[in-house]
PDB file of C-alpha atoms in Angstrom:
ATOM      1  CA  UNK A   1       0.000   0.000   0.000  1.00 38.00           C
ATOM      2  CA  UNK A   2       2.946   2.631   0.836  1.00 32.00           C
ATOM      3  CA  UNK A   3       4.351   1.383  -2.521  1.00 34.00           C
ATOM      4  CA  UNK A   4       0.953   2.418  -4.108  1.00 34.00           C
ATOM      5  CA  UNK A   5       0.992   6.289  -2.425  1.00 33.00           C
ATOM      6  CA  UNK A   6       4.154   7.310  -3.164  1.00 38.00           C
ATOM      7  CA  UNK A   7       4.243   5.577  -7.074  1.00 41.00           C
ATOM      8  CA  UNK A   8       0.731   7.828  -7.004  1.00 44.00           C
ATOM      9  CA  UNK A   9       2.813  11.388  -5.357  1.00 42.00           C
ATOM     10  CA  UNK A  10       5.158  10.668  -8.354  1.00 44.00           C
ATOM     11  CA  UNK A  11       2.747  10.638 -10.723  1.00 44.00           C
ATOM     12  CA  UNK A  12       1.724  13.617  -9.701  1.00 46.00           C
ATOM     13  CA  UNK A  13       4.298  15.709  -9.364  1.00 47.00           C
ATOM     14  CA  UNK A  14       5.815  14.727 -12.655  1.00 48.00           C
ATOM     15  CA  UNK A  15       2.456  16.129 -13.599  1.00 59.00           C
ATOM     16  CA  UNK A  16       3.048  19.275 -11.933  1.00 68.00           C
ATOM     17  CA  UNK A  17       6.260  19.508 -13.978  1.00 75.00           C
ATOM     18  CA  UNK A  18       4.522  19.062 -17.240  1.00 79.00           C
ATOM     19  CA  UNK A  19       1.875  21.856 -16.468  1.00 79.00           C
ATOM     20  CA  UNK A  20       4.235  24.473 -15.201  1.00 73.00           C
ATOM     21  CA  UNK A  21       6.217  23.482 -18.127  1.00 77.00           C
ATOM     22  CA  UNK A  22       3.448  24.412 -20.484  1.00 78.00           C
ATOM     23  CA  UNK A  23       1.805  27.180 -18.902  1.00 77.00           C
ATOM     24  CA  UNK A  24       4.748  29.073 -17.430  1.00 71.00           C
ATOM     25  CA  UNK A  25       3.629  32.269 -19.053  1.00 78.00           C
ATOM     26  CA  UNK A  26      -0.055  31.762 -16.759  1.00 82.00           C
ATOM     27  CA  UNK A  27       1.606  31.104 -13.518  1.00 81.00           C
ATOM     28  CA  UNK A  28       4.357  34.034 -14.019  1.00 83.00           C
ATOM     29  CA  UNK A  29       1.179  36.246 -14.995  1.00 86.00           C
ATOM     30  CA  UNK A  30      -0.299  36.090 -11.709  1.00 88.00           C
ATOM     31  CA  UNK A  31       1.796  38.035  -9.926  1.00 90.00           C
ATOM     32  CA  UNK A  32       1.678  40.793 -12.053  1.00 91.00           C
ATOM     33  CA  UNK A  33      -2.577  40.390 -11.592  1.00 92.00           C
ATOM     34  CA  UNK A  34      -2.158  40.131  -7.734  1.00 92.00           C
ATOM     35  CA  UNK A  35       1.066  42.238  -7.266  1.00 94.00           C
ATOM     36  CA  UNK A  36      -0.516  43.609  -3.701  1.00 94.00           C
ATOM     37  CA  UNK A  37      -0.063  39.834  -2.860  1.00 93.00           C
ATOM     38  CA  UNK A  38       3.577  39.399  -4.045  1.00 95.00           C
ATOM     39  CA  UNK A  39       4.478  41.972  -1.919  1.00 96.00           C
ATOM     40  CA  UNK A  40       2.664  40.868   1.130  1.00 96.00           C
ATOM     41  CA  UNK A  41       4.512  37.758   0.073  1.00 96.00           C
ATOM     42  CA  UNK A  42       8.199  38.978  -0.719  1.00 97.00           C
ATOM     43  CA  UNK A  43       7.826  41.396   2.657  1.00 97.00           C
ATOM     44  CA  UNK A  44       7.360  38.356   4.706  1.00 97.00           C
ATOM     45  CA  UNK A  45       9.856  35.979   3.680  1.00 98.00           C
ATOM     46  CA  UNK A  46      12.597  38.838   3.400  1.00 97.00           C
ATOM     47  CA  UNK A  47      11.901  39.373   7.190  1.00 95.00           C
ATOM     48  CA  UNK A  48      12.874  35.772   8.153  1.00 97.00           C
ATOM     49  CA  UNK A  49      15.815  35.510   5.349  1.00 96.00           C
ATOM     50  CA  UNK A  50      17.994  37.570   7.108  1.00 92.00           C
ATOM     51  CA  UNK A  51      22.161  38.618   6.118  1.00 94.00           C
ATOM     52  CA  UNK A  52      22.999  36.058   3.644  1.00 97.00           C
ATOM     53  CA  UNK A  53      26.139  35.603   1.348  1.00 97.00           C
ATOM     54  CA  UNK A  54      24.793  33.298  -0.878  1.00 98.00           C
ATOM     55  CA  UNK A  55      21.660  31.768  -2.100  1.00 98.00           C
ATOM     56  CA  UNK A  56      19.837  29.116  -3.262  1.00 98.00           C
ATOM     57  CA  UNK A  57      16.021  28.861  -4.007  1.00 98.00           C
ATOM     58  CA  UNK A  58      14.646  25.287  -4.423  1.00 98.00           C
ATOM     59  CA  UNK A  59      11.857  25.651  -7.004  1.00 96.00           C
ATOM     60  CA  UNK A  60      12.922  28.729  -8.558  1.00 97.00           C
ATOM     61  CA  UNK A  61      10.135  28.904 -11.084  1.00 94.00           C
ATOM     62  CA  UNK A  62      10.756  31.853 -13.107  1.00 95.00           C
ATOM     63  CA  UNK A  63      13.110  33.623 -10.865  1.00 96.00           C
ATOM     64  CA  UNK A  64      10.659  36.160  -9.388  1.00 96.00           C
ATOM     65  CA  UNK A  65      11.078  35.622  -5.813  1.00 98.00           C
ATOM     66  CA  UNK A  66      15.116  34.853  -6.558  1.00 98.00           C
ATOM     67  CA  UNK A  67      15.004  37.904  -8.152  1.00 98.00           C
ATOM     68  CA  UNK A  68      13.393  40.547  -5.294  1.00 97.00           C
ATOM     69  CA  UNK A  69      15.282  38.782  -2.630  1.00 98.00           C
ATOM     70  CA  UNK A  70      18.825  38.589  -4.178  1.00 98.00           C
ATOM     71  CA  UNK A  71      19.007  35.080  -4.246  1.00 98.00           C
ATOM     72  CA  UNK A  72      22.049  34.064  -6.718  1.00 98.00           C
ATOM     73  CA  UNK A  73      20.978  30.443  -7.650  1.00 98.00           C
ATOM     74  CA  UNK A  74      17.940  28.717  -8.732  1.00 98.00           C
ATOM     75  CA  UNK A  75      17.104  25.170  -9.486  1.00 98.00           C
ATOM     76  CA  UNK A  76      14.024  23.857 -11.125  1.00 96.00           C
ATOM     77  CA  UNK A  77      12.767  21.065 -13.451  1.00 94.00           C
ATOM     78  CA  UNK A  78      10.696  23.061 -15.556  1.00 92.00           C
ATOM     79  CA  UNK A  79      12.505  24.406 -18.942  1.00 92.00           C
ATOM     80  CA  UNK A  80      10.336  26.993 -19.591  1.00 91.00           C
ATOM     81  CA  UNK A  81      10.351  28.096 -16.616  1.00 93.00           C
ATOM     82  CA  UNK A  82      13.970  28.128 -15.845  1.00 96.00           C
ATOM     83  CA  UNK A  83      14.804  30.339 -19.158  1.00 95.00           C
ATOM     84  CA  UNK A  84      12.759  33.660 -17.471  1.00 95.00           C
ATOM     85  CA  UNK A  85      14.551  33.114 -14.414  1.00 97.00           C
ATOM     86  CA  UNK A  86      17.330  33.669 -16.137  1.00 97.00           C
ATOM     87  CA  UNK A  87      16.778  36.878 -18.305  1.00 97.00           C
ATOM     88  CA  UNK A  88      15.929  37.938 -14.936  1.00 97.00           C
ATOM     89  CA  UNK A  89      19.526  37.061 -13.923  1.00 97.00           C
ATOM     90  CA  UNK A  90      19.119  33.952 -12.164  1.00 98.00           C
ATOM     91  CA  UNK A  91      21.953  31.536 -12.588  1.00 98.00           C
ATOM     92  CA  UNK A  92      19.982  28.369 -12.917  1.00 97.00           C
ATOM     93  CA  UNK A  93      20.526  25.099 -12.892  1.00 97.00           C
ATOM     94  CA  UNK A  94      17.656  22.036 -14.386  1.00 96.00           C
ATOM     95  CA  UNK A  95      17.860  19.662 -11.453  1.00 96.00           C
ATOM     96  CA  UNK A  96      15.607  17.426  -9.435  1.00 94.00           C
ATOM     97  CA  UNK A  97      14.962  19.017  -5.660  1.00 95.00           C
ATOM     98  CA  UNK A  98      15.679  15.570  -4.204  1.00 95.00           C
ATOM     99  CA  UNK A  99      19.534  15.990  -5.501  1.00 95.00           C
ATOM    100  CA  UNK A 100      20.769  18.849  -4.739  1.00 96.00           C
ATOM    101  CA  UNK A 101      23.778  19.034  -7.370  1.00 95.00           C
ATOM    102  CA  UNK A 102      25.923  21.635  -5.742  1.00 95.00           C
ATOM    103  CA  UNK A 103      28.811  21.182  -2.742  1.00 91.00           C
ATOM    104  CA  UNK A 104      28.822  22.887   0.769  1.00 94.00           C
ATOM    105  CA  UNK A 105      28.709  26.504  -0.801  1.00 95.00           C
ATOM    106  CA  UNK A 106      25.535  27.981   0.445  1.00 97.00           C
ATOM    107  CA  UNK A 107      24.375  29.756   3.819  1.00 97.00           C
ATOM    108  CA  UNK A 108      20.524  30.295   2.466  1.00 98.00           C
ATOM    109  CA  UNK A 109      18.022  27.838   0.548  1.00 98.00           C
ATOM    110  CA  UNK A 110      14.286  29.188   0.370  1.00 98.00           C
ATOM    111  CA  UNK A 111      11.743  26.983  -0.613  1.00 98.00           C
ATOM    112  CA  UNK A 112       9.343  29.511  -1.693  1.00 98.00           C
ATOM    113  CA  UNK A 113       5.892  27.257  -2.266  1.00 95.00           C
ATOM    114  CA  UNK A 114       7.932  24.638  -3.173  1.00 95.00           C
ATOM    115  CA  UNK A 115       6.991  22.038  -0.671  1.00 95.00           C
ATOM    116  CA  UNK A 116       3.692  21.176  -1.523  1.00 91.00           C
ATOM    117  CA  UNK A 117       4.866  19.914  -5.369  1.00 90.00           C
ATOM    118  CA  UNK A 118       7.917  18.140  -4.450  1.00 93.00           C
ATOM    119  CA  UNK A 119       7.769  14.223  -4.715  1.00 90.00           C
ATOM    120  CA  UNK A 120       9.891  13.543  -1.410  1.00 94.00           C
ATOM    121  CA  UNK A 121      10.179  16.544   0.808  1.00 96.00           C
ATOM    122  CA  UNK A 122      12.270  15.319   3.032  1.00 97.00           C
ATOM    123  CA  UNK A 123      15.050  13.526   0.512  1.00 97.00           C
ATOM    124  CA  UNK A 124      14.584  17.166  -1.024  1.00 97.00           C
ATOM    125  CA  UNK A 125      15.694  18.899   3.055  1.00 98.00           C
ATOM    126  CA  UNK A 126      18.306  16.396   3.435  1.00 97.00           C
ATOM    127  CA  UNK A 127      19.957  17.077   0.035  1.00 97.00           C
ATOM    128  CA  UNK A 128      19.556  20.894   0.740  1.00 97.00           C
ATOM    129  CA  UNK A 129      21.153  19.696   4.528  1.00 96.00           C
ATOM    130  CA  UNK A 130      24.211  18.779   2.689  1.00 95.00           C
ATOM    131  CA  UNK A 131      24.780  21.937   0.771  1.00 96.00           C
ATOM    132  CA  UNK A 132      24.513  24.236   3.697  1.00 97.00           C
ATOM    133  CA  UNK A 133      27.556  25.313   4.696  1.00 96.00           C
ATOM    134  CA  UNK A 134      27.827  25.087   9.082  1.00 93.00           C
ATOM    135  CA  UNK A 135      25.711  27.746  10.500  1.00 92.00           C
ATOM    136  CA  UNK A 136      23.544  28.159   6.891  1.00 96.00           C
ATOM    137  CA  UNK A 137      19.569  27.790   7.712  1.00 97.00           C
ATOM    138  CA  UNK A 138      17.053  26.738   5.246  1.00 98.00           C
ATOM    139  CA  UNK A 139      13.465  29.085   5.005  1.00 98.00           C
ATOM    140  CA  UNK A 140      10.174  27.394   4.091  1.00 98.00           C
ATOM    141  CA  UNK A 141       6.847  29.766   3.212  1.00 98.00           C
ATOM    142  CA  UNK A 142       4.208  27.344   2.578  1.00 97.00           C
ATOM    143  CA  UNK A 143       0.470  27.533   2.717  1.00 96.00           C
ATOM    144  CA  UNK A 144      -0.169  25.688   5.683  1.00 97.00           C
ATOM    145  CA  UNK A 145      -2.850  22.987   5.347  1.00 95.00           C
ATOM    146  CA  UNK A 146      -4.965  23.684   8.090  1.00 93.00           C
ATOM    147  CA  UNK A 147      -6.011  26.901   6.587  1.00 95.00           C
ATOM    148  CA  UNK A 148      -8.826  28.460   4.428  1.00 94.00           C
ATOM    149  CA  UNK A 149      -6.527  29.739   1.904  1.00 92.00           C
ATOM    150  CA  UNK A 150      -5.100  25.862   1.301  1.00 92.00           C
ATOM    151  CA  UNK A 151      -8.317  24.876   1.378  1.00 91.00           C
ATOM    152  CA  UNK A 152      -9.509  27.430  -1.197  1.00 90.00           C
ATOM    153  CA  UNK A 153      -6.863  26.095  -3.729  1.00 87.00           C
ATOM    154  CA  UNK A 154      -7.695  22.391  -3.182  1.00 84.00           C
ATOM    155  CA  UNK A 155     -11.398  23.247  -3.875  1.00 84.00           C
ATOM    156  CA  UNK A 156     -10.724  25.196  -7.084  1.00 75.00           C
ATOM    157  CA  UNK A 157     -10.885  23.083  -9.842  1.00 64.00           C
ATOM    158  CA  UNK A 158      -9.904  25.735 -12.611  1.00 68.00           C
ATOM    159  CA  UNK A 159      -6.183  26.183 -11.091  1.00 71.00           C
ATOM    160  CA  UNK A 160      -4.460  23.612 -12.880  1.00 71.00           C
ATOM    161  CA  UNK A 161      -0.735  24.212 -10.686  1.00 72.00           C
ATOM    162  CA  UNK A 162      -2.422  22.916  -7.038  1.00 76.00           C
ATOM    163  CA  UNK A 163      -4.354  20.382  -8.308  1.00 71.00           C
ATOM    164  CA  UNK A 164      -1.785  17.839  -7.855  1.00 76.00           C
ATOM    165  CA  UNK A 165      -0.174  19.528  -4.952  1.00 84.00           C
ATOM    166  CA  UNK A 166      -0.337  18.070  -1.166  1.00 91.00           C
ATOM    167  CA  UNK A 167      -0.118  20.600   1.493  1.00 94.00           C
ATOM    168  CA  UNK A 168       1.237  19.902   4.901  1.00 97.00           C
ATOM    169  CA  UNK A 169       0.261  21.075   8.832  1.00 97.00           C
ATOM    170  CA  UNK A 170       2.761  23.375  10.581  1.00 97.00           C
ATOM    171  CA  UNK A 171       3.746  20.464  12.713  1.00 97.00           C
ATOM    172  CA  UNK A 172       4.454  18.366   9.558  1.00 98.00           C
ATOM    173  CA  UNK A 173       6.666  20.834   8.210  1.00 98.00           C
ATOM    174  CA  UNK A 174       8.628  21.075  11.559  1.00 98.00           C
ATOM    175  CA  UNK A 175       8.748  17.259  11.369  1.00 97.00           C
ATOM    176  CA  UNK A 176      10.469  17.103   8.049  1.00 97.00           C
ATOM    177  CA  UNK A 177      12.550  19.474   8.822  1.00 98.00           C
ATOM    178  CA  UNK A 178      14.105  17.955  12.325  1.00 97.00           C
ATOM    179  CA  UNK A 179      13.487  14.006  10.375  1.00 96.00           C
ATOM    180  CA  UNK A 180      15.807  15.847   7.669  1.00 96.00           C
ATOM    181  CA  UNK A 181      18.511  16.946  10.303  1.00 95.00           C
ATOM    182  CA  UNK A 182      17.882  20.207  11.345  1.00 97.00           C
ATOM    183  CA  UNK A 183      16.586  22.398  13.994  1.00 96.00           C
ATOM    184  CA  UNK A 184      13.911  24.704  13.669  1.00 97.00           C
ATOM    185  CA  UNK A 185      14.601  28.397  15.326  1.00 97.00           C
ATOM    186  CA  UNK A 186      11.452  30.197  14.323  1.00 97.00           C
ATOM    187  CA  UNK A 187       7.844  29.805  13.189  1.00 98.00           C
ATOM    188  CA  UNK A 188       5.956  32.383  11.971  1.00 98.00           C
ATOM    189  CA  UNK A 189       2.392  33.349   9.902  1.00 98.00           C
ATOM    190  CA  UNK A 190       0.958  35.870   7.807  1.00 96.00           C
ATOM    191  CA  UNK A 191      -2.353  37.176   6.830  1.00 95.00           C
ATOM    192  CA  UNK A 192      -3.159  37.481   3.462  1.00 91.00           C
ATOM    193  CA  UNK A 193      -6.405  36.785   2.855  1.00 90.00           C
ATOM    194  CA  UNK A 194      -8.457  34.955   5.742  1.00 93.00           C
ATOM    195  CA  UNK A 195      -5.840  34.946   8.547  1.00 92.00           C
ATOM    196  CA  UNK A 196      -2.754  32.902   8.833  1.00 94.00           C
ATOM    197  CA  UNK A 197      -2.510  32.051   5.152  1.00 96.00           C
ATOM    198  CA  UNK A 198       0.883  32.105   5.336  1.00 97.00           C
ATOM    199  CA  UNK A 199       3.747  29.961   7.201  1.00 98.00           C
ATOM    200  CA  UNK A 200       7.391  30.217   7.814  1.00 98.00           C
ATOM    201  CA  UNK A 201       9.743  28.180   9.359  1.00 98.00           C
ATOM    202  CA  UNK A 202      13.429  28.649   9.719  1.00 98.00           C
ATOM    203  CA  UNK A 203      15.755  26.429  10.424  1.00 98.00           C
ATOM    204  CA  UNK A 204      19.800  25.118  10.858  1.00 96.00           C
ATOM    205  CA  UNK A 205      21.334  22.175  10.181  1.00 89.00           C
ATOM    206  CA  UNK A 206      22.137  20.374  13.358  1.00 73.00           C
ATOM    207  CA  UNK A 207      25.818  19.963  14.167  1.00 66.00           C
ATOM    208  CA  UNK A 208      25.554  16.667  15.044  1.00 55.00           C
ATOM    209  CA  UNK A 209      24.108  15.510  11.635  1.00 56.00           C
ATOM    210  CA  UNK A 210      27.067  17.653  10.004  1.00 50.00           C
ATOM    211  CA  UNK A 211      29.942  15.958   7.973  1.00 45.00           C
TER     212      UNK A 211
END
């Protein structure tokens, strides 16, 4: 039966690839129809992000949120999507979030909405573990599952990027995260539509996990 779920979560996420693949230009449309929300958005994670030297986002998309918060590097298995982030000066990289291909160089990754299309989440955190350098921290903004806004997008059946996407409570996140070796240092929400529609958690690899 566990054989059967996650064949099924791989299924659909390769899905997800193929429709952000072919409607790219619909998803990075959006923000410029809700910009009020991208800011609310951008304003909130660069709070949590912190001084950085160098960056990684996991899920880069087309480079927008790279882009306002100065993160250098993006990886992402869309094409499409992957050639706007970089006319918006993204160096990217087509990779799978479960393999990090990079060495110890970074002190950020952001998984900016990332989470909820990603086959194995936590392979995906582990891999990111490894390419932290000692005292780098990882930032997740998710839509947390146990709100109205998730549950908005997993009733709408005319948005074709979360139909195949599998959101997670604040206490699952936290879970992956110290499952994947680290330790979370902060938890935070936002309101952007109904209350608490928004999550962050920050985090640090554990030195005891370290090699």
């Amino acid at each position: 039966m566990l054989v059967f779920i996650f064949e099924e979560q791989r299924k659909k996420n390769m899905k997800s690839v193929e429709i952000f693949d072919k409607l790219w230009e619909r998803y990075d449309s959006w923000y410029e129809r809700n910009k009020d929300i991208f800011i609310k958005e951008i304003n909130f994670i660069k709070k949590h992000l912190g001084e950085f030297k160098l960056g990684l986002e996991v899920g880069v998309g087309t480079g927008r949120f790279a882009k306002e918060l100065g993160i250098r590097y993006g990886i992402d298995l869309s094409t499409s999507m992957l050639k706007l982030a970089k006319s918006r000066g993204i160096e990217v990289v087509k990779a799978n979030a479960e393999l990090i291909p990079f060495k110890r160089v970074f002190d950020l990754i952001l998984y900016a909405f990332t989470l909820c299309f990603l086959e194995d989440p936590i392979k995906s955190l582990k891999s990111a573990r490894d390419v932290l350098i000692e005292g780098g921290k990882v930032v997740i903004c998710t839509v947390p599952k146990d709100s109205k806004l998730a549950e908005e997008y997993m009733n709408r059946r005319d948005n074709p990027f979360y139909s195949n996407a599998r959101f997670y409570t604040t206490s699952e996140v936290v879970k992956m995260l110290e499952d994947s070796g680290f330790k979370v240092i902060k938890i935070d929400f936002e309101d952007i539509k109904y209350g608490r529609d928004l999550l962050v958690v920050v985090a640090v690899g554990r030195k005891d996990v370290l090699t």
